[in-house]
Short mmCIF file of C-alpha atoms and ligand atoms in Angstrom, two decimals:
data_model
loop_
_atom_site.label_atom_id
_atom_site.label_comp_id
_atom_site.label_asym_id
_atom_site.label_seq_id
_atom_site.Cartn_x
_atom_site.Cartn_y
_atom_site.Cartn_z
CA MET K 247 80.81 87.94 28.36
CA SER K 248 78.00 86.31 30.13
CA ALA K 249 78.30 82.56 29.73
CA GLN K 250 74.38 82.61 30.75
CA GLU K 251 73.66 84.76 27.79
CA PHE K 252 75.07 82.06 25.34
CA LYS K 253 73.27 79.14 27.16
CA ARG K 254 69.71 81.21 26.94
CA ARG K 255 70.49 81.56 23.11
CA ARG K 256 71.29 77.62 22.77
CA ARG K 257 68.54 76.88 24.90
CA ARG K 258 65.92 79.20 22.70
CA LEU K 259 67.40 77.37 19.42
CA MET K 260 67.02 73.89 20.72
CA GLY K 261 63.36 74.69 21.76
CA MET K 262 62.73 75.31 18.24
CA MET K 263 64.28 71.80 17.40
CA ASP K 264 62.92 68.55 17.98
CA GLU K 265 64.10 65.72 20.02
CA HIS K 266 65.10 63.66 16.85
CA SER K 267 67.13 66.62 15.60
CA VAL K 268 70.74 67.76 15.66
CA ALA K 269 72.25 70.98 14.88
CA ILE K 270 76.13 71.23 13.71
CA LEU K 271 77.63 74.66 13.62
CA PRO K 272 81.73 74.77 12.35
CA THR K 273 83.35 78.11 12.91
CA ALA K 274 84.95 80.19 10.31
CA PRO K 275 88.34 78.75 9.00
CA VAL K 276 91.60 80.65 9.41
CA TYR K 277 92.26 82.83 5.96
CA ILE K 278 95.62 83.18 4.18
CA ARG K 279 96.75 86.66 3.65
CA ASN K 280 99.89 85.57 1.82
CA ARG K 281 102.05 82.76 2.33
CA ASP K 282 102.34 82.06 5.64
CA VAL K 283 100.68 85.13 7.31
CA GLU K 284 96.97 84.81 8.29
CA HIS K 285 94.34 87.49 8.41
CA PRO K 286 93.51 88.33 11.80
CA TYR K 287 90.81 85.71 12.82
CA ARG K 288 87.30 86.34 13.22
CA PRO K 289 84.80 83.65 14.27
CA ASP K 290 81.48 82.47 12.27
CA SER K 291 78.85 84.91 13.48
CA ASP K 292 76.21 82.20 13.94
CA PHE K 293 78.81 79.97 15.76
CA PHE K 294 80.08 82.71 17.98
CA TYR K 295 76.56 84.06 18.71
CA LEU K 296 75.67 80.64 20.17
CA THR K 297 78.83 79.51 21.95
CA GLY K 298 80.93 82.75 22.84
CA PHE K 299 83.86 80.77 21.66
CA ALA K 300 86.59 82.70 19.71
CA GLU K 301 89.06 80.21 18.72
CA PRO K 302 89.41 78.62 15.06
CA GLU K 303 89.08 74.78 14.39
CA ALA K 304 85.83 74.61 16.36
CA VAL K 305 82.39 72.83 15.85
CA ALA K 306 79.54 72.80 18.01
CA VAL K 307 76.80 70.23 17.95
CA LEU K 308 73.38 70.51 19.50
CA ILE K 309 71.48 67.59 20.14
CA PRO K 310 68.17 68.25 22.39
CA GLY K 311 67.31 65.76 25.06
CA ARG K 312 70.97 63.92 24.90
CA GLU K 313 71.57 62.11 27.98
CA HIS K 314 75.06 62.80 28.06
CA GLY K 315 74.51 66.31 27.55
CA GLU K 316 72.98 68.60 24.86
CA TYR K 317 76.02 70.93 23.98
CA ILE K 318 78.85 69.37 22.36
CA LEU K 319 82.04 71.23 21.33
CA PHE K 320 84.75 69.81 19.14
CA CYS K 321 88.10 72.14 19.97
CA ARG K 322 91.72 72.19 19.49
CA GLU K 323 93.75 70.09 22.20
CA ASN K 324 95.90 72.00 24.44
CA ASP K 325 99.62 71.78 23.35
CA PRO K 326 102.30 73.34 25.19
CA LYS K 327 104.68 73.77 22.49
CA MET K 328 102.07 75.23 20.16
CA GLU K 329 100.78 77.41 22.55
CA THR K 330 104.12 78.76 23.09
CA TRP K 331 104.51 79.83 19.57
CA ASN K 332 100.54 80.91 18.95
CA GLY K 333 98.85 81.79 22.02
CA LEU K 334 96.85 79.85 24.34
CA ARG K 335 94.02 77.41 23.70
CA ALA K 336 90.92 76.74 25.92
CA GLY K 337 91.22 72.87 25.70
CA GLN K 338 88.60 70.46 26.33
CA GLU K 339 88.89 71.20 30.07
CA GLY K 340 88.80 74.95 29.58
CA ALA K 341 85.80 74.61 27.13
CA ILE K 342 83.86 72.95 29.81
CA SER K 343 84.77 75.23 32.66
CA VAL K 344 84.68 78.42 30.97
CA TYR K 345 82.12 78.09 28.29
CA HIS K 346 79.77 75.40 30.06
CA VAL K 347 80.08 72.89 27.04
CA ASP K 348 78.59 69.62 28.28
CA ASP K 349 80.88 67.12 26.32
CA CYS K 350 84.02 68.32 24.63
CA PHE K 351 86.28 66.37 22.36
CA PRO K 352 89.47 67.05 20.21
CA ILE K 353 88.82 68.31 16.85
CA GLY K 354 91.36 65.90 15.58
CA ASP K 355 88.54 62.86 16.56
CA ILE K 356 85.64 64.68 14.74
CA ASP K 357 85.88 61.71 11.91
CA ASP K 358 85.50 59.43 14.49
CA ILE K 359 82.95 60.78 16.68
CA LEU K 360 80.60 63.04 14.88
CA PRO K 361 79.14 60.35 12.47
CA GLY K 362 77.73 58.38 15.72
CA LEU K 363 75.92 61.72 17.00
CA LEU K 364 74.05 61.66 13.63
CA GLU K 365 72.92 58.11 13.99
CA ASN K 366 69.31 57.66 14.15
CA LYS K 367 68.21 61.14 13.99
CA ALA K 368 65.64 62.11 11.79
CA ARG K 369 66.95 65.83 11.08
CA VAL K 370 70.05 67.72 10.96
CA PHE K 371 69.79 71.36 11.08
CA TYR K 372 72.68 72.81 9.12
CA THR K 373 73.60 75.79 7.15
CA MET K 374 74.70 74.69 3.67
CA GLY K 375 77.30 76.72 1.88
CA ALA K 376 78.61 79.17 4.32
CA HIS K 377 81.73 76.97 4.68
CA PRO K 378 81.92 74.94 1.55
CA GLY K 379 84.78 72.95 2.82
CA PHE K 380 82.83 71.82 5.66
CA ASP K 381 79.79 70.95 3.69
CA GLN K 382 81.81 68.19 2.11
CA ARG K 383 82.80 66.58 5.09
CA LEU K 384 79.21 66.55 6.60
CA ILE K 385 78.22 64.57 3.28
CA GLY K 386 81.11 62.37 3.65
CA TRP K 387 79.78 61.44 7.20
CA VAL K 388 76.43 61.19 6.16
CA ASN K 389 77.53 58.89 3.33
CA ARG K 390 79.51 56.66 5.67
CA LEU K 391 76.21 56.07 7.84
CA ARG K 392 74.20 55.34 4.53
CA LYS K 393 76.46 52.29 4.09
CA GLN K 394 75.73 50.88 7.51
CA SER K 395 72.06 50.81 6.71
CA ARG K 396 72.03 47.17 6.58
CA ALA K 397 73.42 47.14 10.12
CA GLY K 398 70.02 48.92 11.07
CA ILE K 399 71.63 52.22 11.40
CA HIS K 400 69.15 55.14 10.22
CA THR K 401 70.85 58.22 8.51
CA PRO K 402 69.08 61.43 9.04
CA GLY K 403 66.35 61.72 6.13
CA GLU K 404 66.08 65.42 6.10
CA PHE K 405 68.24 68.64 6.13
CA VAL K 406 66.86 71.86 7.34
CA SER K 407 68.27 75.42 6.76
CA LEU K 408 69.79 76.20 10.15
CA ASP K 409 70.05 79.83 8.92
CA HIS K 410 66.32 80.70 8.90
CA LEU K 411 65.90 80.04 12.56
CA MET K 412 69.28 81.51 13.42
CA HIS K 413 68.67 84.61 11.61
CA ASP K 414 65.21 85.17 12.95
CA MET K 415 66.91 85.02 16.68
CA ARG K 416 69.68 87.31 15.57
CA LEU K 417 67.18 90.00 14.45
CA TYR K 418 65.97 90.63 17.82
CA LYS K 419 68.71 92.05 19.96
CA SER K 420 68.91 91.31 23.81
CA SER K 421 69.78 93.78 26.25
CA PHE K 422 73.43 92.14 26.24
CA GLU K 423 73.55 92.58 22.46
CA ILE K 424 72.58 96.05 22.84
CA ARG K 425 75.02 97.09 25.39
CA ALA K 426 77.88 95.84 22.68
CA MET K 427 76.49 97.68 20.19
CA ARG K 428 76.05 100.86 22.04
CA LYS K 429 79.56 100.49 22.86
CA ALA K 430 80.56 99.80 19.34
CA ALA K 431 78.60 103.03 18.19
CA LYS K 432 79.82 105.20 20.98
CA ILE K 433 83.52 104.13 20.23
CA SER K 434 82.95 104.92 16.52
CA ALA K 435 81.22 108.39 17.06
CA GLU K 436 84.25 109.32 18.82
CA ALA K 437 86.23 108.18 16.02
CA HIS K 438 84.32 110.31 13.55
CA ARG K 439 84.67 113.43 15.68
CA ARG K 440 88.63 112.89 15.82
CA ALA K 441 88.49 112.80 12.05
CA MET K 442 86.56 115.97 11.78
CA GLN K 443 88.69 117.80 14.28
CA HIS K 444 92.55 116.65 12.50
CA CYS K 445 91.27 117.17 8.90
CA LYS K 446 93.15 119.66 7.02
CA PRO K 447 93.56 120.49 3.27
CA GLY K 448 96.47 118.60 1.86
CA MET K 449 96.37 115.70 4.12
CA MET K 450 96.03 112.10 2.68
CA GLU K 451 92.69 110.13 3.05
CA TYR K 452 94.45 107.41 4.69
CA GLN K 453 95.52 109.95 7.39
CA LEU K 454 92.38 110.54 8.29
CA GLU K 455 91.94 106.81 8.27
CA ALA K 456 94.75 106.35 10.61
CA GLU K 457 92.62 108.84 13.08
CA LEU K 458 89.74 106.40 13.34
CA LEU K 459 91.77 103.41 13.48
CA HIS K 460 93.38 105.25 16.52
CA THR K 461 90.26 105.69 18.06
CA PHE K 462 88.94 101.99 17.46
CA MET K 463 92.35 100.52 18.71
CA TYR K 464 92.67 103.00 21.82
CA HIS K 465 89.55 101.66 23.13
CA GLY K 466 89.94 98.25 22.39
CA ALA K 467 88.08 97.60 18.87
CA ARG K 468 90.97 95.42 17.56
CA SER K 469 89.37 95.67 13.96
CA PRO K 470 86.92 97.68 12.16
CA ALA K 471 83.69 96.09 11.50
CA TYR K 472 84.39 96.73 7.44
CA ALA K 473 86.90 98.48 5.54
CA SER K 474 87.07 102.01 6.38
CA ILE K 475 85.78 104.30 3.47
CA VAL K 476 87.52 107.75 3.36
CA GLY K 477 86.55 109.25 -0.02
CA SER K 478 87.34 113.18 -0.74
CA GLY K 479 86.03 114.91 -3.88
CA ALA K 480 85.30 112.75 -6.66
CA ASN K 481 85.98 109.59 -4.52
CA GLY K 482 82.89 110.55 -2.27
CA CYS K 483 80.82 109.46 -5.26
CA ILE K 484 82.14 106.08 -5.41
CA LEU K 485 79.96 104.00 -2.98
CA HIS K 486 82.90 101.79 -1.59
CA TYR K 487 85.87 103.59 -2.20
CA VAL K 488 88.50 101.74 0.06
CA GLU K 489 91.69 102.83 -1.68
CA ASN K 490 92.13 106.23 0.61
CA SER K 491 95.01 107.25 -1.20
CA ALA K 492 94.22 110.55 -2.46
CA LYS K 493 95.31 113.99 -1.18
CA MET K 494 92.54 115.86 0.35
CA LYS K 495 91.81 119.49 -1.49
CA THR K 496 90.59 122.36 -0.04
CA GLY K 497 86.65 123.21 -1.60
CA ASP K 498 86.03 119.35 -1.77
CA LEU K 499 83.90 117.23 0.63
CA VAL K 500 85.25 113.99 2.42
CA LEU K 501 82.85 111.23 2.98
CA ILE K 502 83.81 108.83 5.87
CA ASP K 503 81.73 105.59 6.17
CA ALA K 504 83.49 103.70 9.06
CA GLY K 505 82.47 101.70 12.23
CA ALA K 506 84.54 99.74 14.75
CA GLU K 507 83.72 95.95 15.83
CA ILE K 508 83.33 95.25 19.75
CA ASP K 509 82.57 91.71 20.74
CA CYS K 510 81.86 90.62 17.22
CA TYR K 511 79.01 93.62 16.95
CA ALA K 512 79.33 96.35 14.45
CA ALA K 513 78.77 100.06 14.05
CA ASP K 514 78.23 101.56 10.86
CA ILE K 515 78.54 105.43 10.74
CA SER K 516 78.70 107.88 7.75
CA ARG K 517 79.44 111.54 7.81
CA THR K 518 80.50 113.87 5.44
CA PHE K 519 82.08 117.34 5.77
CA PRO K 520 84.04 120.01 4.15
CA VAL K 521 87.88 119.23 3.98
CA ASN K 522 88.53 123.00 4.96
CA GLY K 523 85.74 123.05 7.66
CA HIS K 524 83.54 125.53 5.41
CA PHE K 525 80.61 124.28 3.49
CA SER K 526 79.94 126.04 -0.02
CA ARG K 527 76.60 127.29 -0.89
CA ALA K 528 76.22 124.14 -3.31
CA GLN K 529 77.33 121.65 -0.67
CA LYS K 530 75.37 123.01 2.20
CA ALA K 531 72.22 123.06 -0.11
CA LEU K 532 72.59 119.09 -1.01
CA TYR K 533 73.85 118.20 2.77
CA GLU K 534 70.97 120.03 4.21
CA LEU K 535 68.68 117.86 1.76
CA VAL K 536 70.16 114.51 2.79
CA LEU K 537 69.82 115.60 6.39
CA ALA K 538 66.21 116.69 6.27
CA ALA K 539 65.70 113.04 4.12
CA GLN K 540 67.91 111.32 7.06
CA TYR K 541 65.50 112.96 9.80
CA ALA K 542 62.51 112.10 7.93
CA ALA K 543 63.65 108.61 7.53
CA ILE K 544 64.57 108.12 11.22
CA GLU K 545 61.24 109.44 12.02
CA GLN K 546 59.69 106.24 10.68
CA VAL K 547 61.75 104.12 12.85
CA GLN K 548 58.92 102.93 15.31
CA PRO K 549 57.59 99.73 15.98
CA GLY K 550 54.51 98.91 13.92
CA ASN K 551 56.18 100.62 10.98
CA HIS K 552 57.15 98.57 8.05
CA TRP K 553 60.41 98.09 6.91
CA ASN K 554 60.52 100.20 3.62
CA ASP K 555 58.66 103.29 5.52
CA PRO K 556 62.24 104.75 6.12
CA HIS K 557 63.37 104.32 2.55
CA GLU K 558 59.97 105.74 1.35
CA ALA K 559 60.10 108.91 3.60
CA ALA K 560 63.87 109.54 2.39
CA VAL K 561 63.19 109.04 -1.23
CA GLY K 562 60.20 111.51 -1.19
CA VAL K 563 62.23 114.21 0.70
CA LEU K 564 65.25 113.56 -1.74
CA THR K 565 62.91 113.91 -4.79
CA GLU K 566 61.14 116.98 -3.56
CA GLY K 567 64.64 118.71 -2.89
CA LEU K 568 65.87 117.74 -6.03
CA ILE K 569 63.17 119.39 -7.95
CA GLU K 570 63.43 122.24 -6.02
CA LEU K 571 67.35 122.72 -6.49
CA GLY K 572 66.69 122.03 -10.54
CA LEU K 573 68.65 118.70 -10.49
CA LEU K 574 65.17 116.98 -11.38
CA LYS K 575 62.63 118.21 -13.52
CA GLY K 576 58.84 117.01 -13.74
CA SER K 577 56.19 116.15 -11.10
CA LEU K 578 56.87 115.03 -7.80
CA LYS K 579 54.48 111.99 -8.39
CA THR K 580 55.80 110.94 -11.88
CA LEU K 581 59.57 111.36 -10.62
CA LEU K 582 58.56 109.23 -7.77
CA LYS K 583 57.04 106.65 -9.85
CA LYS K 584 59.63 106.65 -12.30
CA GLN K 585 62.20 106.30 -9.18
CA ALA K 586 63.89 109.14 -10.99
CA TYR K 587 66.22 109.74 -7.61
CA ARG K 588 68.12 106.52 -8.68
CA ARG K 589 70.48 108.83 -10.74
CA PHE K 590 71.98 110.45 -7.74
CA TYR K 591 70.68 108.11 -5.16
CA MET K 592 71.29 104.52 -6.26
CA HIS K 593 71.24 102.34 -2.90
CA ARG K 594 68.69 101.78 -0.09
CA THR K 595 68.18 103.82 3.04
CA GLY K 596 69.52 101.02 5.22
CA HIS K 597 69.94 97.37 6.26
CA TRP K 598 69.84 95.47 9.41
CA LEU K 599 72.81 95.71 11.68
CA GLY K 600 74.10 93.55 14.35
CA MET K 601 77.05 91.17 14.20
CA ASP K 602 77.50 91.33 10.54
CA VAL K 603 77.24 95.08 9.33
CA HIS K 604 74.60 93.96 6.77
CA ASP K 605 73.06 91.71 9.16
CA VAL K 606 70.85 88.56 9.05
CA GLY K 607 67.03 88.49 9.10
CA ASP K 608 64.47 88.87 6.38
CA TYR K 609 63.24 92.23 5.00
CA LYS K 610 59.78 90.51 4.05
CA ILE K 611 57.81 88.16 5.11
CA ASP K 612 56.21 86.28 2.06
CA THR K 613 55.34 89.36 -0.17
CA GLN K 614 54.99 91.96 2.57
CA TRP K 615 57.79 94.22 4.20
CA ARG K 616 58.41 93.41 7.73
CA VAL K 617 57.26 95.09 10.35
CA LEU K 618 59.47 96.90 12.84
CA GLU K 619 59.58 95.41 16.47
CA PRO K 620 61.35 96.68 19.60
CA GLY K 621 65.09 94.94 19.49
CA MET K 622 65.45 95.30 15.67
CA THR K 623 68.51 97.37 14.64
CA LEU K 624 69.20 99.01 11.56
CA THR K 625 71.00 101.62 9.85
CA VAL K 626 69.21 104.84 8.18
CA GLU K 627 71.69 106.12 5.44
CA PRO K 628 70.18 108.50 2.87
CA GLY K 629 72.60 110.10 0.39
CA LEU K 630 73.24 111.61 -2.78
CA TYR K 631 76.02 111.26 -5.37
CA ILE K 632 76.99 113.55 -8.43
CA PRO K 633 79.85 112.76 -10.36
CA ALA K 634 81.75 115.38 -12.60
CA ALA K 635 80.58 115.94 -16.01
CA SER K 636 76.98 114.63 -15.08
CA LYS K 637 74.79 115.18 -18.34
CA GLY K 638 72.68 118.27 -17.81
CA VAL K 639 73.88 118.87 -14.42
CA ALA K 640 75.38 122.36 -13.57
CA LYS K 641 79.16 122.22 -12.89
CA LYS K 642 78.60 123.61 -9.28
CA TRP K 643 76.99 120.33 -8.25
CA TRP K 644 80.00 118.00 -9.72
CA ASN K 645 82.02 115.74 -7.69
CA ILE K 646 79.68 116.30 -4.49
CA GLY K 647 79.08 112.74 -2.38
CA ILE K 648 77.08 112.85 0.61
CA ARG K 649 76.14 110.21 3.02
CA ILE K 650 74.65 110.52 6.59
CA GLU K 651 74.31 107.23 8.28
CA ASP K 652 73.35 106.41 11.78
CA ASP K 653 72.78 103.33 13.57
CA VAL K 654 69.31 103.20 15.05
CA LEU K 655 67.48 100.66 17.70
CA VAL K 656 63.87 100.21 17.53
CA THR K 657 62.53 100.33 21.12
CA ARG K 658 58.78 100.20 22.61
CA GLU K 659 58.37 103.63 22.65
CA GLY K 660 59.83 104.81 19.18
CA HIS K 661 63.80 104.59 18.65
CA GLU K 662 67.33 105.01 20.19
CA ILE K 663 70.02 106.51 17.93
CA LEU K 664 73.04 104.67 18.95
CA SER K 665 75.48 106.83 16.98
CA ALA K 666 73.94 110.18 18.29
CA ASP K 667 77.34 111.33 19.63
CA VAL K 668 78.82 112.53 16.31
CA VAL K 669 77.53 115.77 15.08
CA LYS K 670 75.73 116.17 11.84
CA THR K 671 74.18 119.55 11.52
CA VAL K 672 76.46 122.23 9.25
CA ASP K 673 76.67 124.34 12.23
CA GLU K 674 77.84 121.58 14.50
CA ILE K 675 80.27 120.24 12.05
CA GLU K 676 81.87 123.75 11.07
CA ALA K 677 81.92 124.58 14.99
CA LEU K 678 83.60 121.22 15.69
CA MET K 679 86.15 121.65 12.98
CA ALA K 680 86.86 125.39 13.91
CA GLY K 681 87.84 124.07 17.42
CA VAL K 682 85.18 125.73 18.90
CA LYS K 683 84.39 124.02 22.73
CA SER K 684 80.70 123.51 23.28
CA THR K 685 79.41 123.92 26.80
CA ARG K 686 77.28 121.01 26.29
CA ARG K 687 78.05 117.66 25.32
CA VAL K 688 78.96 117.36 21.49
CA LYS K 689 75.72 115.55 20.27
CA ALA K 690 74.07 115.35 17.22
CA LYS K 691 70.73 117.09 17.06
CA THR K 692 67.81 114.64 16.89
CA LYS K 693 64.24 115.46 16.28
CA PRO K 694 62.04 114.75 19.39
CA VAL K 695 60.61 111.22 18.87
CA THR K 696 56.55 110.72 19.47
CA ARG K 697 55.19 107.36 19.70
CA ARG K 698 53.15 107.60 16.67
CA ARG K 699 51.51 104.15 16.76
CA ARG K 700 50.46 101.65 19.38
CA LEU K 701 52.58 98.44 19.50
CA THR K 702 51.00 95.90 17.30
CA GLN K 703 52.04 92.80 19.17
N1 LIG H 96 79.38 100.71 5.30
C1 LIG H 96 78.48 99.71 4.58
C2 LIG H 96 77.36 100.29 4.46
O1 LIG H 96 76.96 101.47 4.99
O2 LIG H 96 76.39 99.40 4.11
MN1 MN H 97 78.22 102.28 6.22
MN1 MN H 98 75.55 100.80 6.31
#
């Protein structure tokens, strides 16, 4: 981790604030799993983005122009006894030397010190509602200042939403962030390949999940970025199926949606493949339709295009294909207008990706879809889901759930598929599952990317 990178980010944020303002960012609390067992700790994304500090019980305060230092951190004190039980802490000295904090205080002193930092400031940049317990404490400190108004102390008059500034910064990934995302995607791609290679009829879905987790952990990703989905047969038609508890049957497809988290950056990859290693005719027809929609959507990931262009490309291809297969009836134009595809494709084609799997950043500016720019990272994930007993749908299509999802970075020239290391054509998947060694590096086929439009900015 580069301390300089975090410093650059803090400087950029403070550049958007003014001298009479202060920004306050608490990190995430520790969440209890049951009784005295805690969930594995994950810092708040905005807090970590600015600090690189991963301990709980910490609050960062940024005060542009403050004489004694602009970056203040409240964190846990060193405590040899507690550290013997629960692990080492940076302490105040460590925070200053390792994390380049200007001024550091014990978290236990925050009630005494923080109100003084707010004194006579005009504006507080803060994200309300993310950590409700902390909202209450902040309101308490402000009220304390209000009571001192007769002593000539000014209370900040304005609360400004910090998330708006932070989330626009986070939307544009730096080269440091792109490196972390490439790594998360590479590990996740290897995990998906491993799952394909280990899959056999009769195995449990959680046994495939175990193969994914093995690869994540082995490469140092201590947690998935979100709960892994391993859904076979009918379960593939449940969008956020996470039980992963069924036995996988020959003749069924299995849909895996899983990604590792590296240094707080997520990968988010989906692949769908036959449990027995061979696509049936019906499965292949639908799979190749989803894949064609995905290629068409990825091709739209170009600087200068709009956020919705990939989605529009995907639904165009899907609707046309569903008509050809007899799953939708009517004219392409009318069906698109009616969004008839939503019966089988009920989610959108992607989302921003970054520190959070559904990452931050606006999708529209006022009423217009956002223009894609280099450094933005998104998923492209069309799918089709046809549950059993779908009215008017031939039986051969039942229980087919397919999603193909890649992670795509917008570049100056077009795009880079971060998750390209996991195969996705029918032939490639069947060959990998049959154990056929490829002479070339196993890599998803991607259509050549042409630069279709000039950069607009
Ligand atoms: N894994 C959640 C999603 O694909 O959006
Ligand atoms: Mn996903
Ligand atoms: Mn996704």
